[in-house]
Short mmCIF file of C-alpha atoms in Angstrom, two decimals:
data_model
loop_
_atom_site.label_atom_id
_atom_site.label_comp_id
_atom_site.label_asym_id
_atom_site.label_seq_id
_atom_site.Cartn_x
_atom_site.Cartn_y
_atom_site.Cartn_z
CA UNK A 1 134.38 87.15 65.13
CA UNK A 2 133.51 88.70 68.49
CA UNK A 3 133.15 86.34 71.43
CA UNK A 4 130.30 86.72 73.92
CA UNK A 5 131.57 87.78 77.34
CA UNK A 6 128.95 88.00 80.12
CA UNK A 7 131.45 89.75 82.41
CA UNK A 8 131.19 92.88 80.27
CA UNK A 9 127.43 93.00 80.79
CA UNK A 10 127.80 92.51 84.54
CA UNK A 11 130.46 95.23 84.63
CA UNK A 12 128.14 97.59 82.72
CA UNK A 13 125.27 96.89 85.14
CA UNK A 14 127.56 97.38 88.14
CA UNK A 15 128.75 100.74 86.82
CA UNK A 16 125.18 101.88 86.25
CA UNK A 17 124.25 100.97 89.84
CA UNK A 18 127.31 102.80 91.19
CA UNK A 19 126.40 105.85 89.13
CA UNK A 20 122.82 105.70 90.41
CA UNK A 21 124.06 105.89 94.02
CA UNK A 22 125.15 109.50 93.69
CA UNK A 23 122.59 110.84 91.22
CA UNK A 24 119.95 111.88 93.78
CA UNK A 25 122.40 113.85 95.92
CA UNK A 26 123.86 115.52 92.84
CA UNK A 27 120.47 116.61 91.54
CA UNK A 28 119.44 117.91 94.99
CA UNK A 29 122.63 119.99 95.26
CA UNK A 30 122.20 121.39 91.76
CA UNK A 31 118.55 122.16 92.50
CA UNK A 32 119.44 124.02 95.69
CA UNK A 33 122.19 126.05 94.00
CA UNK A 34 119.93 126.97 91.08
CA UNK A 35 116.84 127.60 93.21
CA UNK A 36 118.53 129.83 95.78
CA UNK A 37 119.43 132.78 93.54
CA UNK A 38 116.22 132.50 91.54
CA UNK A 39 114.15 132.51 94.73
CA UNK A 40 116.14 135.38 96.18
CA UNK A 41 115.64 137.58 93.12
CA UNK A 42 111.96 136.66 92.90
CA UNK A 43 111.41 137.39 96.60
CA UNK A 44 113.20 140.72 96.34
CA UNK A 45 111.11 141.90 93.39
CA UNK A 46 107.82 140.62 94.82
CA UNK A 47 108.36 142.56 98.05
CA UNK A 48 109.63 145.59 96.09
CA UNK A 49 106.33 145.68 94.17
CA UNK A 50 104.20 145.17 97.29
CA UNK A 51 106.01 147.61 99.57
CA UNK A 52 108.14 150.01 97.55
CA UNK A 53 110.63 152.10 99.46
CA UNK A 54 111.18 149.77 102.42
CA UNK A 55 114.76 148.55 102.10
CA UNK A 56 114.52 146.20 105.09
CA UNK A 57 111.44 144.53 103.62
CA UNK A 58 113.23 144.03 100.30
CA UNK A 59 116.20 142.43 102.05
CA UNK A 60 113.89 140.23 104.08
CA UNK A 61 111.96 139.32 100.92
CA UNK A 62 115.21 138.32 99.24
CA UNK A 63 116.20 136.21 102.23
CA UNK A 64 112.84 134.45 102.43
CA UNK A 65 112.95 133.95 98.67
CA UNK A 66 116.43 132.46 98.99
CA UNK A 67 115.25 129.94 101.58
CA UNK A 68 112.07 129.11 99.68
CA UNK A 69 113.94 128.83 96.37
CA UNK A 70 116.53 126.53 97.94
CA UNK A 71 113.89 124.24 99.37
CA UNK A 72 111.85 124.19 96.17
CA UNK A 73 114.97 123.64 94.06
CA UNK A 74 116.02 120.75 96.30
CA UNK A 75 112.59 119.13 96.03
CA UNK A 76 112.58 119.48 92.25
CA UNK A 77 116.15 118.11 92.11
CA UNK A 78 115.10 115.15 94.24
CA UNK A 79 112.16 114.37 91.96
CA UNK A 80 114.34 114.53 88.85
CA UNK A 81 117.05 112.45 90.56
CA UNK A 82 114.59 109.69 91.50
CA UNK A 83 113.49 109.40 87.87
CA UNK A 84 117.09 109.31 86.63
CA UNK A 85 117.98 106.59 89.15
CA UNK A 86 115.02 104.54 88.00
CA UNK A 87 116.12 104.88 84.36
CA UNK A 88 119.69 103.80 85.18
CA UNK A 89 118.55 100.81 87.22
CA UNK A 90 116.10 99.79 84.50
CA UNK A 91 118.88 100.03 81.92
CA UNK A 92 121.10 97.83 84.13
CA UNK A 93 118.34 95.25 84.62
CA UNK A 94 117.61 95.21 80.90
CA UNK A 95 121.27 94.55 80.15
CA UNK A 96 121.26 91.59 82.54
CA UNK A 97 118.25 89.95 80.90
#
């Protein structure tokens, strides 16, 4: 028969809280690295359609798109990270009850 050991539950909750510490930063970094190239490509093609033939404008559009995509990706990553942290902390609190 298996014996009840409350230390295992506390250890599980502690690990979930430690994991939650780094989740937000991880999701922000992933969001920035995914948003940057997507924004750059989108900015390039938007400017290419609006002002065809101007190479400098296309480069500038790609750069602005890169910055905008990075910021937007970071914000989306932060929002997803906050939700994931809440889920992990809720799971830890549920285990302790």
